[in-house]
GROMACS .gro file of C-alpha atoms in nm:
model
  385
    1MET     CA    1   6.867  14.696   5.257
    2ILE     CA    2   6.922  14.615   5.623
    3ALA     CA    3   6.791  14.256   5.578
    4GLN     CA    4   7.031  14.200   5.286
    5LEU     CA    5   7.334  14.308   5.491
    6THR     CA    6   7.233  14.095   5.797
    7GLN     CA    7   7.208  13.761   5.614
    8PRO     CA    8   7.568  13.760   5.488
    9ARG     CA    9   7.694  13.869   5.831
   10THR     CA   10   7.502  13.588   6.002
   11PHE     CA   11   7.634  13.338   5.737
   12ILE     CA   12   7.988  13.451   5.807
   13ILE     CA   13   7.947  13.422   6.187
   14VAL     CA   14   7.792  13.070   6.157
   15ALA     CA   15   8.073  12.951   5.915
   16ALA     CA   16   8.344  13.092   6.130
   17THR     CA   17   8.202  12.919   6.443
   18ALA     CA   18   8.170  12.591   6.256
   19ALA     CA   19   8.529  12.622   6.136
   20PHE     CA   20   8.658  12.696   6.478
   21PHE     CA   21   8.495  12.383   6.623
   22ALA     CA   22   8.611  12.170   6.332
   23VAL     CA   23   8.975  12.277   6.401
   24TRP     CA   24   8.926  12.218   6.780
   25VAL     CA   25   8.789  11.864   6.729
   26PHE     CA   26   9.004  11.747   6.439
   27ALA     CA   27   9.327  11.944   6.450
   28ILE     CA   28   9.386  11.985   6.817
   29SER     CA   29   9.462  11.664   7.010
   30PRO     CA   30   9.236  11.645   7.307
   31ARG     CA   31   9.399  11.603   7.649
   32PRO     CA   32   9.385  11.237   7.764
   33LEU     CA   33   9.182  11.160   8.071
   34PRO     CA   34   9.401  11.175   8.383
   35ARG     CA   35   9.527  10.859   8.543
   36PHE     CA   36   9.675  10.809   8.880
   37ASP     CA   37  10.044  10.696   8.870
   38ILE     CA   38  10.046  10.430   9.145
   39ALA     CA   39  10.392  10.339   9.263
   40PRO     CA   40  10.464   9.987   9.386
   41ILE     CA   41  10.376   9.937   9.757
   42PRO     CA   42  10.695   9.877   9.963
   43VAL     CA   43  10.663   9.543  10.157
   44SER     CA   44  10.818   9.496  10.489
   45GLU     CA   45  11.015   9.188  10.525
   46ALA     CA   46  11.040   9.196  10.897
   47ASN     CA   47  10.842   8.934  11.085
   48THR     CA   48  10.913   9.086  11.422
   49PRO     CA   49  10.679   9.367  11.524
   50ARG     CA   50  10.839   9.714  11.534
   51TYR     CA   51  10.703  10.024  11.713
   52ASP     CA   52  10.921  10.324  11.787
   53GLU     CA   53  10.844  10.673  11.913
   54HIS     CA   54  11.060  10.985  11.867
   55PHE     CA   55  11.018  11.356  11.887
   56ILE     CA   56  11.124  11.538  11.566
   57SER     CA   57  11.129  11.886  11.706
   58ARG     CA   58  11.314  11.961  12.041
   59GLY     CA   59  11.166  12.283  12.171
   60GLU     CA   60  11.320  12.513  11.905
   61THR     CA   61  11.000  12.714  11.927
   62THR     CA   62  10.721  12.764  12.180
   63GLU     CA   63  10.454  12.612  11.952
   64THR     CA   64  10.473  12.370  11.657
   65HIS     CA   65  10.217  12.258  11.424
   66SER     CA   66  10.111  12.108  11.077
   67ALA     CA   67  10.383  11.841  11.015
   68ASN     CA   68  10.420  11.671  10.675
   69LEU     CA   69  10.646  11.385  10.582
   70VAL     CA   70  10.799  11.273  10.248
   71VAL     CA   71  11.045  11.009  10.135
   72HIS     CA   72  11.304  11.185   9.915
   73GLY     CA   73  11.583  10.993   9.756
   74GLY     CA   74  11.513  10.708  10.000
   75GLU     CA   75  11.549  10.937  10.302
   76LEU     CA   76  11.264  11.036  10.542
   77MET     CA   77  11.215  11.404  10.580
   78ALA     CA   78  10.975  11.616  10.785
   79ILE     CA   79  10.854  11.976  10.753
   80TRP     CA   80  10.649  12.180  10.997
   81TYR     CA   81  10.596  12.535  11.120
   82GLY     CA   82  10.678  12.673  11.459
   83GLY     CA   83  10.698  13.001  11.645
   84SER     CA   84  10.569  13.181  11.958
   85ARG     CA   85  10.217  13.097  11.848
   86GLU     CA   86  10.019  13.006  11.529
   87GLY     CA   87  10.002  13.300  11.292
   88ALA     CA   88  10.271  13.505  11.469
   89ALA     CA   89  10.515  13.711  11.275
   90ASP     CA   90  10.811  13.491  11.404
   91VAL     CA   91  10.673  13.170  11.270
   92ALA     CA   92  10.920  12.983  11.040
   93LEU     CA   93  10.919  12.653  10.842
   94PHE     CA   94  11.159  12.386  10.976
   95THR     CA   95  11.285  12.066  10.819
   96ALA     CA   96  11.460  11.759  10.966
   97VAL     CA   97  11.599  11.434  10.825
   98PHE     CA   98  11.567  11.084  10.986
   99SER     CA   99  11.817  10.802  10.986
  100GLU     CA  100  11.775  10.466  11.144
  101GLU     CA  101  12.120  10.494  11.305
  102ASN     CA  102  12.108  10.841  11.453
  103GLY     CA  103  11.732  10.929  11.467
  104TRP     CA  104  11.614  11.275  11.377
  105GLY     CA  105  11.873  11.535  11.290
  106GLU     CA  106  11.879  11.904  11.368
  107ALA     CA  107  11.570  12.117  11.294
  108ILE     CA  108  11.676  12.361  11.015
  109PRO     CA  109  11.470  12.675  10.935
  110ILE     CA  110  11.420  12.704  10.559
  111MET     CA  111  11.154  12.972  10.522
  112ASP     CA  112  11.019  13.261  10.730
  113ARG     CA  113  10.813  13.580  10.680
  114PRO     CA  114  11.093  13.822  10.593
  115THR     CA  115  11.238  13.577  10.333
  116ALA     CA  116  10.900  13.529  10.170
  117GLU     CA  117  10.842  13.912  10.166
  118THR     CA  118  11.182  13.962   9.993
  119ASP     CA  119  11.137  13.701   9.735
  120LEU     CA  120  10.769  13.779   9.652
  121ASN     CA  121  10.818  14.153   9.689
  122ARG     CA  122  10.491  14.186   9.875
  123SER     CA  123  10.387  14.226  10.236
  124ILE     CA  124  10.350  13.893  10.428
  125ARG     CA  125  10.178  13.884  10.767
  126LYS     CA  126  10.229  13.516  10.840
  127VAL     CA  127  10.334  13.180  10.704
  128GLY     CA  128  10.166  12.843  10.750
  129ASN     CA  129  10.085  12.480  10.634
  130PRO     CA  130  10.378  12.336  10.443
  131VAL     CA  131  10.380  12.022  10.234
  132LEU     CA  132  10.666  11.850  10.050
  133TYR     CA  133  10.667  11.660   9.722
  134SER     CA  134  10.950  11.456   9.572
  135TRP     CA  135  10.952  11.500   9.190
  136ASP     CA  136  11.058  11.221   8.954
  137ASP     CA  137  11.379  11.422   8.863
  138ASN     CA  138  11.489  11.398   9.231
  139HIS     CA  139  11.411  11.762   9.303
  140LEU     CA  140  11.212  11.839   9.619
  141GLY     CA  141  10.927  12.074   9.603
  142MET     CA  142  10.768  12.256   9.903
  143PHE     CA  143  10.424  12.425   9.885
  144PHE     CA  144  10.338  12.651  10.172
  145VAL     CA  145  10.081  12.913  10.272
  146THR     CA  146  10.127  13.283  10.323
  147VAL     CA  147   9.879  13.555  10.422
  148SER     CA  148   9.911  13.918  10.336
  149ILE     CA  149   9.571  14.046  10.446
  150GLY     CA  150   9.332  13.902  10.700
  151GLY     CA  151   9.342  13.543  10.845
  152TRP     CA  152   9.384  13.204  10.692
  153ALA     CA  153   9.086  13.267  10.456
  154GLY     CA  154   9.325  13.518  10.281
  155SER     CA  155   9.596  13.263  10.219
  156SER     CA  156   9.768  13.195   9.898
  157ILE     CA  157   9.998  12.906   9.795
  158ASN     CA  158  10.367  12.944   9.732
  159TYR     CA  159  10.650  12.713   9.622
  160ILE     CA  160  11.021  12.673   9.662
  161GLU     CA  161  11.228  12.391   9.516
  162GLY     CA  162  11.531  12.220   9.658
  163GLN     CA  163  11.811  12.028   9.476
  164GLY     CA  164  12.024  11.761   9.634
  165SER     CA  165  11.976  11.488   9.897
  166ALA     CA  166  11.742  11.541  10.181
  167GLY     CA  167  12.019  11.638  10.419
  168GLU     CA  168  12.202  11.877  10.182
  169LEU     CA  169  11.934  12.061   9.999
  170THR     CA  170  11.985  12.397   9.813
  171TRP     CA  171  11.668  12.593   9.799
  172GLY     CA  172  11.564  12.826   9.522
  173PRO     CA  173  11.367  13.146   9.555
  174VAL     CA  174  10.995  13.162   9.645
  175GLN     CA  175  10.733  13.161   9.371
  176ARG     CA  176  10.366  13.254   9.415
  177LEU     CA  177  10.125  13.018   9.246
  178VAL     CA  178   9.817  13.164   9.057
  179THR     CA  179   9.540  12.925   9.171
  180SER     CA  180   9.235  13.144   9.185
  181PRO     CA  181   9.097  13.424   8.955
  182PHE     CA  182   8.948  13.599   9.264
  183LEU     CA  183   9.244  13.802   9.396
  184ASN     CA  184   9.435  13.474   9.408
  185ILE     CA  185   9.341  13.426   9.769
  186SER     CA  186   9.193  13.160   9.995
  187THR     CA  187   9.368  12.850   9.854
  188LEU     CA  188   9.551  12.644  10.125
  189VAL     CA  189   9.736  12.314  10.122
  190ARG     CA  190   9.759  12.045  10.395
  191HIS     CA  191   9.833  11.707  10.220
  192THR     CA  192  10.097  11.595   9.970
  193GLY     CA  193   9.990  11.563   9.605
  194ILE     CA  194   9.926  11.257   9.404
  195PRO     CA  195  10.124  11.194   9.081
  196LEU     CA  196   9.951  11.151   8.754
  197ASN     CA  197  10.084  10.926   8.473
  198ASP     CA  198  10.162  11.229   8.248
  199GLY     CA  199  10.395  11.386   8.511
  200THR     CA  200  10.138  11.630   8.634
  201LEU     CA  201  10.087  11.669   9.008
  202LEU     CA  202   9.734  11.655   9.153
  203LEU     CA  203   9.753  11.869   9.460
  204PRO     CA  204   9.468  11.862   9.719
  205VAL     CA  205   9.372  12.215   9.830
  206TYR     CA  206   9.087  12.379  10.017
  207HIS     CA  207   8.921  12.718  10.059
  208GLU     CA  208   8.802  12.904  10.370
  209PHE     CA  209   8.681  13.240  10.227
  210ILE     CA  210   8.305  13.273  10.297
  211GLY     CA  211   8.252  12.909  10.259
  212LYS     CA  212   8.469  12.600  10.311
  213PHE     CA  213   8.520  12.354  10.023
  214SER     CA  214   8.771  12.115   9.884
  215GLU     CA  215   8.942  12.105   9.535
  216THR     CA  216   9.237  11.965   9.351
  217ILE     CA  217   9.460  12.161   9.120
  218ALA     CA  218   9.662  11.987   8.846
  219ILE     CA  219  10.009  12.135   8.826
  220THR     CA  220  10.264  12.075   8.554
  221ARG     CA  221  10.633  12.028   8.630
  222ASP     CA  222  10.695  12.394   8.532
  223LEU     CA  223  10.427  12.499   8.794
  224ARG     CA  224  10.140  12.587   8.566
  225VAL     CA  225   9.794  12.527   8.706
  226ARG     CA  226   9.640  12.323   8.415
  227ALA     CA  227   9.300  12.222   8.576
  228LYS     CA  228   9.090  12.238   8.879
  229SER     CA  229   8.832  12.000   9.011
  230ARG     CA  230   8.584  12.034   9.293
  231LEU     CA  231   8.549  11.764   9.559
  232SER     CA  232   8.281  11.956   9.748
  233ARG     CA  233   8.073  12.261   9.746
  234GLY     CA  234   7.918  12.484  10.013
  235GLY     CA  235   8.087  12.551  10.342
  236GLN     CA  236   8.136  12.225  10.531
  237THR     CA  237   8.452  12.032  10.412
  238LEU     CA  238   8.819  12.099  10.386
  239GLN     CA  239   9.170  11.950  10.390
  240PRO     CA  240   9.104  11.658  10.158
  241ALA     CA  241   9.326  11.343  10.208
  242ILE     CA  242   9.329  11.164   9.870
  243VAL     CA  243   9.452  10.805   9.809
  244PRO     CA  244   9.424  10.621   9.473
  245THR     CA  245   9.293  10.272   9.457
  246THR     CA  246   9.353  10.201   9.077
  247ASP     CA  247   9.476  10.419   8.796
  248LYS     CA  248   9.123  10.567   8.757
  249ASN     CA  249   8.966  10.513   9.105
  250GLY     CA  250   9.037  10.696   9.417
  251THR     CA  251   8.892  10.797   9.755
  252ALA     CA  252   8.922  11.113   9.973
  253MET     CA  253   8.852  11.161  10.338
  254LEU     CA  254   8.742  11.516  10.428
  255ARG     CA  255   8.750  11.718  10.742
  256TYR     CA  256   8.388  11.821  10.831
  257ALA     CA  257   8.327  12.173  10.955
  258GLY     CA  258   7.947  12.187  10.946
  259ASP     CA  259   7.687  12.126  11.212
  260PRO     CA  260   7.667  11.826  11.451
  261PRO     CA  261   7.686  11.535  11.445
  262TYR     CA  262   8.053  11.562  11.373
  263ARG     CA  263   8.174  11.283  11.136
  264LEU     CA  264   8.436  11.241  10.877
  265MET     CA  265   8.321  11.285  10.523
  266ALA     CA  266   8.419  11.072  10.221
  267THR     CA  267   8.395  11.098   9.838
  268GLU     CA  268   8.536  10.910   9.542
  269THR     CA  269   8.640  10.949   9.187
  270LEU     CA  270   8.613  10.709   8.895
  271ASP     CA  271   8.810  10.907   8.635
  272GLY     CA  272   9.149  10.994   8.783
  273GLY     CA  273   9.026  11.287   8.991
  274LEU     CA  274   8.857  11.470   8.706
  275HIS     CA  275   8.522  11.448   8.873
  276TRP     CA  276   8.411  11.348   9.230
  277LYS     CA  277   8.086  11.215   9.375
  278PRO     CA  278   7.899  11.429   9.629
  279PRO     CA  279   8.067  11.383   9.970
  280HIS     CA  280   7.876  11.193  10.231
  281LYS     CA  281   7.909  11.148  10.612
  282THR     CA  282   8.072  10.834  10.736
  283ALA     CA  283   8.007  10.667  11.074
  284LEU     CA  284   8.347  10.781  11.193
  285PRO     CA  285   8.338  11.052  11.466
  286ASN     CA  286   8.578  11.344  11.411
  287PRO     CA  287   8.588  11.681  11.592
  288ASN     CA  288   8.643  11.901  11.278
  289ALA     CA  289   9.018  11.781  11.262
  290ALA     CA  290   9.260  11.678  10.988
  291VAL     CA  291   9.297  11.310  10.880
  292THR     CA  292   9.561  11.120  10.675
  293VAL     CA  293   9.515  10.808  10.458
  294ILE     CA  294   9.765  10.590  10.265
  295ASN     CA  295   9.779  10.263  10.083
  296GLY     CA  296   9.944   9.971  10.269
  297GLU     CA  297  10.053   9.621  10.159
  298ASN     CA  298   9.803   9.337  10.106
  299ASP     CA  299   9.546   9.575   9.969
  300THR     CA  300   9.501   9.752  10.305
  301GLN     CA  301   9.439  10.119  10.354
  302LEU     CA  302   9.543  10.296  10.682
  303MET     CA  303   9.394  10.601  10.831
  304VAL     CA  304   9.492  10.811  11.122
  305TYR     CA  305   9.239  11.052  11.270
  306ASN     CA  306   9.089  11.203  11.589
  307ASP     CA  307   8.802  10.971  11.678
  308THR     CA  308   8.602  11.197  11.906
  309GLU     CA  309   8.325  11.452  11.832
  310ASP     CA  310   8.473  11.714  12.071
  311GLY     CA  311   8.842  11.767  12.138
  312ARG     CA  312   9.163  11.620  11.990
  313HIS     CA  313   9.273  11.423  12.294
  314GLN     CA  314   9.256  11.090  12.111
  315LEU     CA  315   9.448  10.982  11.794
  316ALA     CA  316   9.328  10.658  11.640
  317LEU     CA  317   9.448  10.423  11.376
  318ALA     CA  318   9.200  10.242  11.149
  319THR     CA  319   9.230  10.016  10.847
  320ARG     CA  320   9.016   9.883  10.573
  321GLN     CA  321   9.059   9.594  10.335
  322MET     CA  322   9.002   9.709   9.978
  323PRO     CA  323   8.766   9.709   9.801
  324GLU     CA  324   8.556   9.713  10.122
  325SER     CA  325   8.439  10.059  10.224
  326GLU     CA  326   8.403  10.005  10.603
  327TRP     CA  327   8.691  10.114  10.841
  328THR     CA  328   8.789   9.904  11.130
  329PHE     CA  329   8.942  10.066  11.442
  330ARG     CA  330   9.273   9.907  11.536
  331VAL     CA  331   9.443  10.105  11.818
  332HIS     CA  332   9.475  10.439  11.991
  333LEU     CA  333   9.811  10.589  11.922
  334GLU     CA  334   9.737  10.867  12.186
  335GLN     CA  335   9.470  10.870  12.424
  336GLU     CA  336   9.401  11.113  12.720
  337LEU     CA  337   9.096  11.240  12.907
  338SER     CA  338   8.898  11.528  12.762
  339GLU     CA  339   8.974  11.883  12.883
  340GLU     CA  340   8.666  11.882  13.086
  341GLU     CA  341   8.752  11.555  13.263
  342ALA     CA  342   9.135  11.619  13.296
  343GLY     CA  343   9.131  11.981  13.384
  344GLU     CA  344   9.392  12.050  13.114
  345LYS     CA  345   9.390  12.037  12.737
  346PHE     CA  346   9.563  11.760  12.538
  347GLU     CA  347   9.599  11.786  12.161
  348PHE     CA  348   9.736  11.530  11.916
  349SER     CA  349   9.639  11.642  11.562
  350TYR     CA  350   9.729  11.708  11.197
  351PRO     CA  351   9.873  11.353  11.121
  352SER     CA  352  10.089  11.281  10.816
  353LEU     CA  353  10.147  10.918  10.725
  354VAL     CA  354  10.406  10.775  10.464
  355ARG     CA  355  10.588  10.451  10.400
  356GLY     CA  356  10.964  10.411  10.390
  357THR     CA  357  11.152  10.222  10.117
  358ASP     CA  358  11.176   9.924  10.358
  359GLY     CA  359  10.801   9.911  10.415
  360THR     CA  360  10.797  10.083  10.756
  361TYR     CA  361  10.511  10.320  10.828
  362HIS     CA  362  10.607  10.662  10.949
  363LEU     CA  363  10.358  10.894  11.124
  364ALA     CA  364  10.423  11.258  11.234
  365TYR     CA  365  10.173  11.476  11.417
  366THR     CA  366  10.130  11.779  11.645
  367TRP     CA  367  10.194  11.670  12.007
  368ASN     CA  368  10.013  11.911  12.250
  369GLN     CA  369  10.105  12.207  12.020
  370GLU     CA  370  10.461  12.188  12.176
  371LYS     CA  371  10.644  11.941  11.963
  372ILE     CA  372  10.622  11.725  11.653
  373LYS     CA  373  10.610  11.356  11.733
  374HIS     CA  374  10.709  11.060  11.513
  375ILE     CA  375  10.588  10.700  11.535
  376ALA     CA  376  10.748  10.419  11.331
  377PHE     CA  377  10.576  10.082  11.297
  378ASN     CA  378  10.574   9.788  11.056
  379HIS     CA  379  10.315   9.558  10.915
  380ALA     CA  380  10.384   9.293  11.162
  381TRP     CA  381  10.305   9.530  11.446
  382LEU     CA  382   9.982   9.638  11.272
  383GLU     CA  383   9.868   9.282  11.223
  384ALA     CA  384   9.923   9.225  11.593
  385GLN     CA  385   9.667   9.501  11.695
   0.00000   0.00000   0.00000
């Protein structure tokens, strides 16, 4: 009797499973493979070399850090955090807008710990790393980190959205993104996302809880996390800087947090960021510090990074001619003696590099933890180095 009952039940289970997969394969349209949405590269028409230096922040706070640049509606905009020290309760996020006629405008605070607490209805100990993203509908998104418990390893990603031109934005309330099933913690941002051709944003993120590893999260326009992809595993890489080379191919440079020798790490994707090859060490020295990479004109990629194994007292610019994989050092944008040699500490770190609509390169970075510095240069200046 038991055997007679078991056989029909087994048949029903098998038939139901087969029917499910038939519906999945034939009735539900599979999601197309992701493709990078590569915008045309702005070309500089100026034949005269240009190189300008400015300070974006002007001592509004004792310390500043983690600048990020975006071009929104044709205007260059910067964001960073500042306060009495990193991780302090008084840290706020500031923005400023640049114009060729007047330089950088006033630093405007747009987010702080009390505001995040009120909007999220949760305790917030500190705020950190912000990044900007200009959506196709001319809205400006800002992703930033908050911590409720512990240090940066306990971070989660939040989002606010602004409407209007860069200088007259109206910001909405804070939303907390759900990016991890494990208490939704230990997900941080550092670099701006890459658009995909279906309107999805591929946002580079990283984790610091227990181990350090890099990922991407695919975010829809209504802020749903649709997919995640690992760039690395274990506890050695973070803060991926991703740059597409074709609609399917892309590379990522990774900050290395493992054992000596200290080098930048690199990986690549051949399917629009869906999968990534195992990261490998490059020949480029780097003292466990952030890096930025963008596409330039004439199939050139530019990278700004700290080119030492110990200390952030040098900031270098390198290029490579695609599809070649080797980077060529071009010039030091900042160069001081090491702390041991100078008797004082210099730090030039966390670079962010974008191109304006006229083809000018714009770089922002932390200058001695005191200010955010901006360098503008064109292709003619780059070719002269």
